[in-house]
GROMACS .gro file of C-alpha atoms in nm:
model
  355
    1UNK     CA    1   0.455  -1.831   1.569
    2UNK     CA    2   0.142  -1.640   1.668
    3UNK     CA    3   0.029  -1.350   1.442
    4UNK     CA    4  -0.213  -1.241   1.360
    5UNK     CA    5  -0.764  -1.985  -1.246
    6UNK     CA    6  -1.096  -2.264  -1.556
    7UNK     CA    7  -0.779  -2.446  -1.691
    8UNK     CA    8  -0.756  -2.082  -1.640
    9UNK     CA    9  -0.958  -2.104  -1.323
   10UNK     CA   10  -1.025  -2.474  -1.265
   11UNK     CA   11  -0.697  -2.552  -1.090
   12UNK     CA   12  -0.730  -2.262  -0.850
   13UNK     CA   13  -1.096  -2.339  -0.779
   14UNK     CA   14  -1.014  -2.701  -0.699
   15UNK     CA   15  -0.735  -2.590  -0.466
   16UNK     CA   16  -0.971  -2.350  -0.291
   17UNK     CA   17  -1.228  -2.627  -0.241
   18UNK     CA   18  -0.984  -2.808  -0.010
   19UNK     CA   19  -1.053  -2.562   0.270
   20UNK     CA   20  -1.426  -2.515   0.221
   21UNK     CA   21  -1.656  -2.392   0.368
   22UNK     CA   22  -1.591  -2.046   0.225
   23UNK     CA   23  -1.555  -1.722   0.417
   24UNK     CA   24  -1.465  -1.859   0.758
   25UNK     CA   25  -1.446  -1.625   1.053
   26UNK     CA   26  -1.112  -1.448   1.091
   27UNK     CA   27  -1.076  -1.575   1.446
   28UNK     CA   28  -1.090  -1.939   1.330
   29UNK     CA   29  -0.810  -1.902   1.074
   30UNK     CA   30  -0.463  -2.046   1.115
   31UNK     CA   31  -0.184  -1.796   1.177
   32UNK     CA   32   0.074  -1.734   0.902
   33UNK     CA   33   0.387  -1.945   0.939
   34UNK     CA   34   0.759  -1.880   0.906
   35UNK     CA   35   0.934  -2.039   0.608
   36UNK     CA   36   1.296  -1.931   0.629
   37UNK     CA   37   1.296  -1.551   0.608
   38UNK     CA   38   0.940  -1.548   0.472
   39UNK     CA   39   0.602  -1.530   0.639
   40UNK     CA   40   0.332  -1.716   0.441
   41UNK     CA   41  -0.022  -1.849   0.492
   42UNK     CA   42  -0.036  -2.186   0.663
   43UNK     CA   43  -0.024  -2.488   0.432
   44UNK     CA   44  -0.343  -2.690   0.364
   45UNK     CA   45  -0.550  -2.491   0.613
   46UNK     CA   46  -0.789  -2.201   0.613
   47UNK     CA   47  -0.538  -1.930   0.701
   48UNK     CA   48  -0.492  -1.560   0.755
   49UNK     CA   49  -0.401  -1.412   0.413
   50UNK     CA   50  -0.067  -1.243   0.484
   51UNK     CA   51   0.268  -1.248   0.303
   52UNK     CA   52   0.610  -1.091   0.357
   53UNK     CA   53   0.904  -1.116   0.593
   54UNK     CA   54   0.932  -1.274   0.935
   55UNK     CA   55   1.144  -0.975   1.036
   56UNK     CA   56   1.027  -0.717   0.783
   57UNK     CA   57   0.731  -0.570   0.603
   58UNK     CA   58   0.413  -0.772   0.550
   59UNK     CA   59   0.099  -0.734   0.337
   60UNK     CA   60  -0.243  -0.887   0.396
   61UNK     CA   61  -0.603  -0.870   0.278
   62UNK     CA   62  -0.946  -0.913   0.436
   63UNK     CA   63  -1.070  -1.084   0.646
   64UNK     CA   64  -0.781  -0.933   0.844
   65UNK     CA   65  -0.977  -0.664   1.034
   66UNK     CA   66  -1.037  -0.328   0.869
   67UNK     CA   67  -1.229  -0.196   0.571
   68UNK     CA   68  -1.253  -0.430   0.276
   69UNK     CA   69  -1.104  -0.346  -0.066
   70UNK     CA   70  -0.767  -0.253   0.083
   71UNK     CA   71  -0.426  -0.413   0.120
   72UNK     CA   72  -0.310  -0.406   0.482
   73UNK     CA   73   0.055  -0.309   0.548
   74UNK     CA   74   0.230  -0.423   0.867
   75UNK     CA   75   0.572  -0.315   0.998
   76UNK     CA   76   0.635  -0.484   1.336
   77UNK     CA   77   1.004  -0.386   1.306
   78UNK     CA   78   0.882  -0.029   1.361
   79UNK     CA   79   0.782  -0.113   1.716
   80UNK     CA   80   0.415  -0.179   1.649
   81UNK     CA   81   0.234  -0.481   1.792
   82UNK     CA   82   0.211  -0.775   1.548
   83UNK     CA   83  -0.157  -0.709   1.475
   84UNK     CA   84  -0.125  -0.331   1.435
   85UNK     CA   85  -0.110  -0.220   1.071
   86UNK     CA   86   0.064   0.103   0.976
   87UNK     CA   87  -0.111   0.180   0.646
   88UNK     CA   88  -0.367   0.061   0.393
   89UNK     CA   89  -0.340   0.057   0.015
   90UNK     CA   90  -0.633   0.093  -0.227
   91UNK     CA   91  -0.657   0.009  -0.597
   92UNK     CA   92  -0.811   0.292  -0.801
   93UNK     CA   93  -0.827   0.234  -1.179
   94UNK     CA   94  -0.935   0.504  -1.427
   95UNK     CA   95  -1.060   0.401  -1.774
   96UNK     CA   96  -0.943   0.577  -2.088
   97UNK     CA   97  -1.145   0.889  -2.158
   98UNK     CA   98  -1.236   0.939  -1.792
   99UNK     CA   99  -1.102   1.125  -1.490
  100UNK     CA  100  -1.305   0.930  -1.234
  101UNK     CA  101  -1.143   0.665  -1.021
  102UNK     CA  102  -1.278   0.326  -0.935
  103UNK     CA  103  -1.260   0.300  -0.555
  104UNK     CA  104  -1.177  -0.043  -0.417
  105UNK     CA  105  -1.251   0.061  -0.059
  106UNK     CA  106  -1.573   0.257  -0.114
  107UNK     CA  107  -1.756   0.082  -0.397
  108UNK     CA  108  -2.025  -0.169  -0.306
  109UNK     CA  109  -1.939  -0.530  -0.382
  110UNK     CA  110  -2.111  -0.710  -0.668
  111UNK     CA  111  -2.052  -1.042  -0.491
  112UNK     CA  112  -2.222  -0.980  -0.159
  113UNK     CA  113  -2.398  -0.710   0.037
  114UNK     CA  114  -2.088  -0.532   0.167
  115UNK     CA  115  -1.895  -0.212   0.102
  116UNK     CA  116  -1.552  -0.265  -0.048
  117UNK     CA  117  -1.442  -0.483  -0.335
  118UNK     CA  118  -1.356  -0.840  -0.250
  119UNK     CA  119  -0.989  -0.931  -0.297
  120UNK     CA  120  -0.848  -1.284  -0.329
  121UNK     CA  121  -0.502  -1.431  -0.389
  122UNK     CA  122  -0.333  -1.669  -0.632
  123UNK     CA  123   0.011  -1.811  -0.703
  124UNK     CA  124  -0.029  -1.707  -1.069
  125UNK     CA  125  -0.208  -1.457  -1.292
  126UNK     CA  126  -0.495  -1.692  -1.390
  127UNK     CA  127  -0.739  -1.656  -1.099
  128UNK     CA  128  -1.009  -1.494  -1.311
  129UNK     CA  129  -1.301  -1.603  -1.091
  130UNK     CA  130  -1.352  -1.510  -0.723
  131UNK     CA  131  -1.182  -1.740  -0.475
  132UNK     CA  132  -1.221  -1.771  -0.100
  133UNK     CA  133  -0.990  -1.515   0.066
  134UNK     CA  134  -0.968  -1.738   0.374
  135UNK     CA  135  -0.803  -2.012   0.165
  136UNK     CA  136  -0.514  -1.796   0.041
  137UNK     CA  137  -0.234  -1.882  -0.198
  138UNK     CA  138   0.095  -1.934  -0.016
  139UNK     CA  139   0.296  -1.740  -0.274
  140UNK     CA  140   0.587  -1.864  -0.484
  141UNK     CA  141   0.945  -1.860  -0.360
  142UNK     CA  142   1.203  -1.841  -0.639
  143UNK     CA  143   1.532  -1.675  -0.730
  144UNK     CA  144   1.521  -1.372  -0.961
  145UNK     CA  145   1.839  -1.189  -1.063
  146UNK     CA  146   2.029  -1.363  -0.785
  147UNK     CA  147   1.783  -1.270  -0.511
  148UNK     CA  148   1.534  -1.498  -0.339
  149UNK     CA  149   1.181  -1.361  -0.382
  150UNK     CA  150   0.828  -1.427  -0.263
  151UNK     CA  151   0.552  -1.351  -0.516
  152UNK     CA  152   0.174  -1.355  -0.485
  153UNK     CA  153  -0.105  -1.214  -0.704
  154UNK     CA  154  -0.397  -1.017  -0.558
  155UNK     CA  155  -0.718  -0.999  -0.762
  156UNK     CA  156  -1.016  -0.767  -0.724
  157UNK     CA  157  -1.372  -0.816  -0.838
  158UNK     CA  158  -1.469  -0.582  -1.129
  159UNK     CA  159  -1.513  -0.211  -1.068
  160UNK     CA  160  -1.825  -0.010  -1.149
  161UNK     CA  161  -1.640   0.170  -1.430
  162UNK     CA  162  -1.563  -0.159  -1.609
  163UNK     CA  163  -1.202  -0.193  -1.491
  164UNK     CA  164  -1.092  -0.550  -1.418
  165UNK     CA  165  -0.749  -0.548  -1.262
  166UNK     CA  166  -0.506  -0.744  -1.050
  167UNK     CA  167  -0.176  -0.670  -0.878
  168UNK     CA  168   0.140  -0.875  -0.839
  169UNK     CA  169   0.315  -0.838  -0.504
  170UNK     CA  170   0.682  -0.932  -0.490
  171UNK     CA  171   0.920  -0.923  -0.194
  172UNK     CA  172   1.299  -0.937  -0.241
  173UNK     CA  173   1.518  -1.097   0.025
  174UNK     CA  174   1.767  -0.810   0.026
  175UNK     CA  175   1.493  -0.542   0.067
  176UNK     CA  176   1.309  -0.636   0.389
  177UNK     CA  177   1.136  -0.300   0.436
  178UNK     CA  178   0.964  -0.270   0.097
  179UNK     CA  179   0.766  -0.458  -0.166
  180UNK     CA  180   0.715  -0.427  -0.540
  181UNK     CA  181   0.371  -0.393  -0.698
  182UNK     CA  182   0.296  -0.455  -1.066
  183UNK     CA  183  -0.043  -0.356  -1.209
  184UNK     CA  184  -0.232  -0.554  -1.475
  185UNK     CA  185  -0.563  -0.527  -1.660
  186UNK     CA  186  -0.749  -0.842  -1.756
  187UNK     CA  187  -0.817  -0.897  -2.128
  188UNK     CA  188  -1.188  -0.824  -2.076
  189UNK     CA  189  -1.125  -0.499  -1.882
  190UNK     CA  190  -1.216  -0.156  -2.008
  191UNK     CA  191  -0.895   0.001  -2.147
  192UNK     CA  192  -0.722   0.194  -1.869
  193UNK     CA  193  -0.582   0.543  -1.846
  194UNK     CA  194  -0.430   0.474  -1.502
  195UNK     CA  195  -0.424   0.207  -1.234
  196UNK     CA  196  -0.343   0.399  -0.917
  197UNK     CA  197  -0.215   0.233  -0.601
  198UNK     CA  198  -0.267   0.473  -0.314
  199UNK     CA  199  -0.141   0.443   0.042
  200UNK     CA  200  -0.449   0.571   0.221
  201UNK     CA  201  -0.364   0.628   0.588
  202UNK     CA  202  -0.078   0.874   0.621
  203UNK     CA  203  -0.273   1.041   0.904
  204UNK     CA  204  -0.201   0.755   1.144
  205UNK     CA  205   0.174   0.827   1.128
  206UNK     CA  206   0.096   1.197   1.078
  207UNK     CA  207   0.307   1.242   0.764
  208UNK     CA  208   0.363   1.615   0.708
  209UNK     CA  209   0.686   1.656   0.511
  210UNK     CA  210   0.752   1.565   0.147
  211UNK     CA  211   1.119   1.564   0.045
  212UNK     CA  212   1.224   1.696  -0.296
  213UNK     CA  213   1.541   1.753  -0.497
  214UNK     CA  214   1.786   2.026  -0.393
  215UNK     CA  215   1.686   1.991  -0.029
  216UNK     CA  216   1.338   2.134  -0.079
  217UNK     CA  217   1.041   2.027   0.134
  218UNK     CA  218   0.666   2.048   0.096
  219UNK     CA  219   0.494   2.090   0.434
  220UNK     CA  220   0.126   1.996   0.472
  221UNK     CA  221   0.049   2.283   0.710
  222UNK     CA  222   0.190   2.527   0.452
  223UNK     CA  223   0.009   2.373   0.152
  224UNK     CA  224  -0.330   2.395   0.330
  225UNK     CA  225  -0.274   2.651   0.610
  226UNK     CA  226  -0.641   2.742   0.656
  227UNK     CA  227  -0.811   2.410   0.586
  228UNK     CA  228  -1.031   2.302   0.878
  229UNK     CA  229  -1.300   2.089   0.708
  230UNK     CA  230  -1.368   1.724   0.793
  231UNK     CA  231  -1.322   1.613   0.430
  232UNK     CA  232  -1.014   1.569   0.212
  233UNK     CA  233  -0.809   1.873   0.123
  234UNK     CA  234  -0.740   1.903  -0.254
  235UNK     CA  235  -0.454   1.708  -0.410
  236UNK     CA  236  -0.105   1.856  -0.428
  237UNK     CA  237   0.112   1.726  -0.714
  238UNK     CA  238   0.487   1.676  -0.750
  239UNK     CA  239   0.634   1.630  -1.098
  240UNK     CA  240   0.898   1.369  -1.172
  241UNK     CA  241   1.167   1.633  -1.219
  242UNK     CA  242   1.106   1.753  -0.862
  243UNK     CA  243   1.166   1.410  -0.711
  244UNK     CA  244   1.490   1.285  -0.561
  245UNK     CA  245   1.679   1.082  -0.821
  246UNK     CA  246   1.941   0.810  -0.810
  247UNK     CA  247   2.113   0.880  -1.142
  248UNK     CA  248   2.300   0.550  -1.142
  249UNK     CA  249   1.978   0.347  -1.162
  250UNK     CA  250   1.746   0.618  -1.300
  251UNK     CA  251   1.520   0.573  -0.998
  252UNK     CA  252   1.292   0.849  -0.869
  253UNK     CA  253   1.185   0.866  -0.505
  254UNK     CA  254   0.873   1.022  -0.353
  255UNK     CA  255   0.937   1.043   0.022
  256UNK     CA  256   0.715   1.142   0.315
  257UNK     CA  257   0.778   1.149   0.688
  258UNK     CA  258   0.633   1.286   1.013
  259UNK     CA  259   0.753   1.618   1.153
  260UNK     CA  260   0.736   1.492   1.513
  261UNK     CA  261   1.024   1.331   1.700
  262UNK     CA  262   0.791   1.160   1.947
  263UNK     CA  263   0.454   1.090   1.779
  264UNK     CA  264   0.342   0.858   2.059
  265UNK     CA  265   0.342   1.106   2.347
  266UNK     CA  266   0.107   1.374   2.217
  267UNK     CA  267  -0.223   1.509   2.343
  268UNK     CA  268  -0.522   1.388   2.145
  269UNK     CA  269  -0.856   1.563   2.121
  270UNK     CA  270  -1.106   1.392   2.357
  271UNK     CA  271  -1.319   1.295   2.054
  272UNK     CA  272  -1.035   1.084   1.909
  273UNK     CA  273  -1.101   0.710   1.913
  274UNK     CA  274  -0.809   0.503   2.047
  275UNK     CA  275  -0.748   0.327   1.714
  276UNK     CA  276  -0.596   0.656   1.592
  277UNK     CA  277  -0.337   0.672   1.872
  278UNK     CA  278   0.003   0.617   1.714
  279UNK     CA  279   0.215   0.322   1.828
  280UNK     CA  280   0.578   0.253   1.744
  281UNK     CA  281   0.886   0.436   1.627
  282UNK     CA  282   0.928   0.720   1.379
  283UNK     CA  283   0.992   0.607   1.022
  284UNK     CA  284   0.997   0.722   0.662
  285UNK     CA  285   0.744   0.612   0.400
  286UNK     CA  286   0.828   0.619   0.032
  287UNK     CA  287   0.749   0.522  -0.324
  288UNK     CA  288   1.002   0.479  -0.599
  289UNK     CA  289   0.991   0.411  -0.971
  290UNK     CA  290   1.264   0.290  -1.207
  291UNK     CA  291   1.278   0.451  -1.552
  292UNK     CA  292   0.953   0.642  -1.505
  293UNK     CA  293   0.721   0.781  -1.769
  294UNK     CA  294   0.787   1.157  -1.814
  295UNK     CA  295   0.427   1.215  -1.701
  296UNK     CA  296   0.482   1.050  -1.361
  297UNK     CA  297   0.328   1.249  -1.075
  298UNK     CA  298   0.339   1.217  -0.701
  299UNK     CA  299   0.006   1.308  -0.540
  300UNK     CA  300  -0.099   1.371  -0.182
  301UNK     CA  301  -0.417   1.502  -0.026
  302UNK     CA  302  -0.465   1.601   0.335
  303UNK     CA  303  -0.697   1.573   0.631
  304UNK     CA  304  -0.743   1.808   0.925
  305UNK     CA  305  -0.966   1.559   1.111
  306UNK     CA  306  -0.922   1.187   1.136
  307UNK     CA  307  -1.123   0.979   0.888
  308UNK     CA  308  -1.489   0.914   0.973
  309UNK     CA  309  -1.487   1.154   1.268
  310UNK     CA  310  -1.453   1.515   1.377
  311UNK     CA  311  -1.144   1.484   1.597
  312UNK     CA  312  -0.866   1.721   1.484
  313UNK     CA  313  -0.530   1.558   1.420
  314UNK     CA  314  -0.262   1.658   1.676
  315UNK     CA  315  -0.029   1.915   1.523
  316UNK     CA  316  -0.256   2.013   1.236
  317UNK     CA  317  -0.337   1.889   0.890
  318UNK     CA  318  -0.135   1.591   0.764
  319UNK     CA  319  -0.104   1.399   0.439
  320UNK     CA  320  -0.351   1.114   0.396
  321UNK     CA  321  -0.343   0.953   0.049
  322UNK     CA  322   0.013   0.919  -0.082
  323UNK     CA  323   0.061   0.784  -0.436
  324UNK     CA  324   0.244   0.774  -0.768
  325UNK     CA  325   0.042   0.818  -1.087
  326UNK     CA  326   0.154   0.751  -1.444
  327UNK     CA  327  -0.012   0.641  -1.770
  328UNK     CA  328  -0.116   0.275  -1.749
  329UNK     CA  329   0.117   0.014  -1.893
  330UNK     CA  330   0.054  -0.359  -1.850
  331UNK     CA  331   0.285  -0.493  -1.580
  332UNK     CA  332   0.427  -0.153  -1.478
  333UNK     CA  333   0.603  -0.177  -1.142
  334UNK     CA  334   0.615   0.052  -0.840
  335UNK     CA  335   0.787   0.003  -0.505
  336UNK     CA  336   0.648   0.105  -0.166
  337UNK     CA  337   0.843   0.092   0.157
  338UNK     CA  338   0.867   0.205   0.517
  339UNK     CA  339   1.210   0.227   0.677
  340UNK     CA  340   1.311   0.280   1.042
  341UNK     CA  341   1.535   0.573   0.962
  342UNK     CA  342   1.502   0.946   0.921
  343UNK     CA  343   1.436   1.089   0.575
  344UNK     CA  344   1.769   1.273   0.594
  345UNK     CA  345   1.959   0.946   0.641
  346UNK     CA  346   1.760   0.777   0.366
  347UNK     CA  347   1.824   1.063   0.122
  348UNK     CA  348   2.195   1.062   0.200
  349UNK     CA  349   2.207   0.688   0.128
  350UNK     CA  350   2.026   0.739  -0.202
  351UNK     CA  351   2.277   1.007  -0.307
  352UNK     CA  352   2.565   0.781  -0.206
  353UNK     CA  353   2.409   0.491  -0.403
  354UNK     CA  354   2.378   0.289  -0.080
  355UNK     CA  355   2.001   0.263  -0.046
   0.00000   0.00000   0.00000
């Protein structure tokens, strides 16, 4: 199939040594392989670091092309080519007593002369020292609460603000269009106020509608009607009591979708680089949280021009960063997903306890 820690760390370092030399070129790496319903890095080879479903959502890290310090999210079931990602996700921790985020995508690495924090993977939570991302963990397949799962841990090098964090990714067999993320701070980390996971590229799908309780909607072009700058528009916040709720499971949903029925066939400004041209079908992106903290917030900001350029986005300003924020708790879980259905259908299924 073509697609694209000391006995804390000692075991992982020895495993990584099997596929030395480190940091091989992306184009020399083995493709991920199918293992039942799962897609995992190739066994005993330097491999592309990607995990998820053969026929569902997938997550990868560098050296898959793109900025470093970001998870890459792929949804080929949405009609995109195998190698075309639909969104990125950054890790942005905030220490106690601060309001300033660590920025996994934008901070300079302390390990090499590159922008973006280096990520690496492990089958467990003990990979406290940097490992070679091109020799990825395959992930652990096991049964949890009656469902087959695939679990892998993603570590980041330390942030400039002293945060030292890692994330557990978990895929559930019965939920092929989403994945769970749990956030952790290492014992030697600065105490954290938040550990924010932010989906950073809503502009590619041109997300413009946020869906709230009682049928209400927040529209990007109404939140920032006059914004024409090339930078980020200020954050808009949604409180937990405004979010759509499944009362049976006490789950709160933060849902965003495009306002276009045919986002492929639009006219782009001549300054737009082709990598911003949308490919695939229309879908709905979402976060949800079980039993949330009362202080849970949904945040979005917006962009009028595509990132790193001056080309206006067709149809006007759209949401860019899309995230849930709550006070940090060790191991707190969040779910992110992208489904090939309209937000109206998704919301109806939530209310009927069918989602």
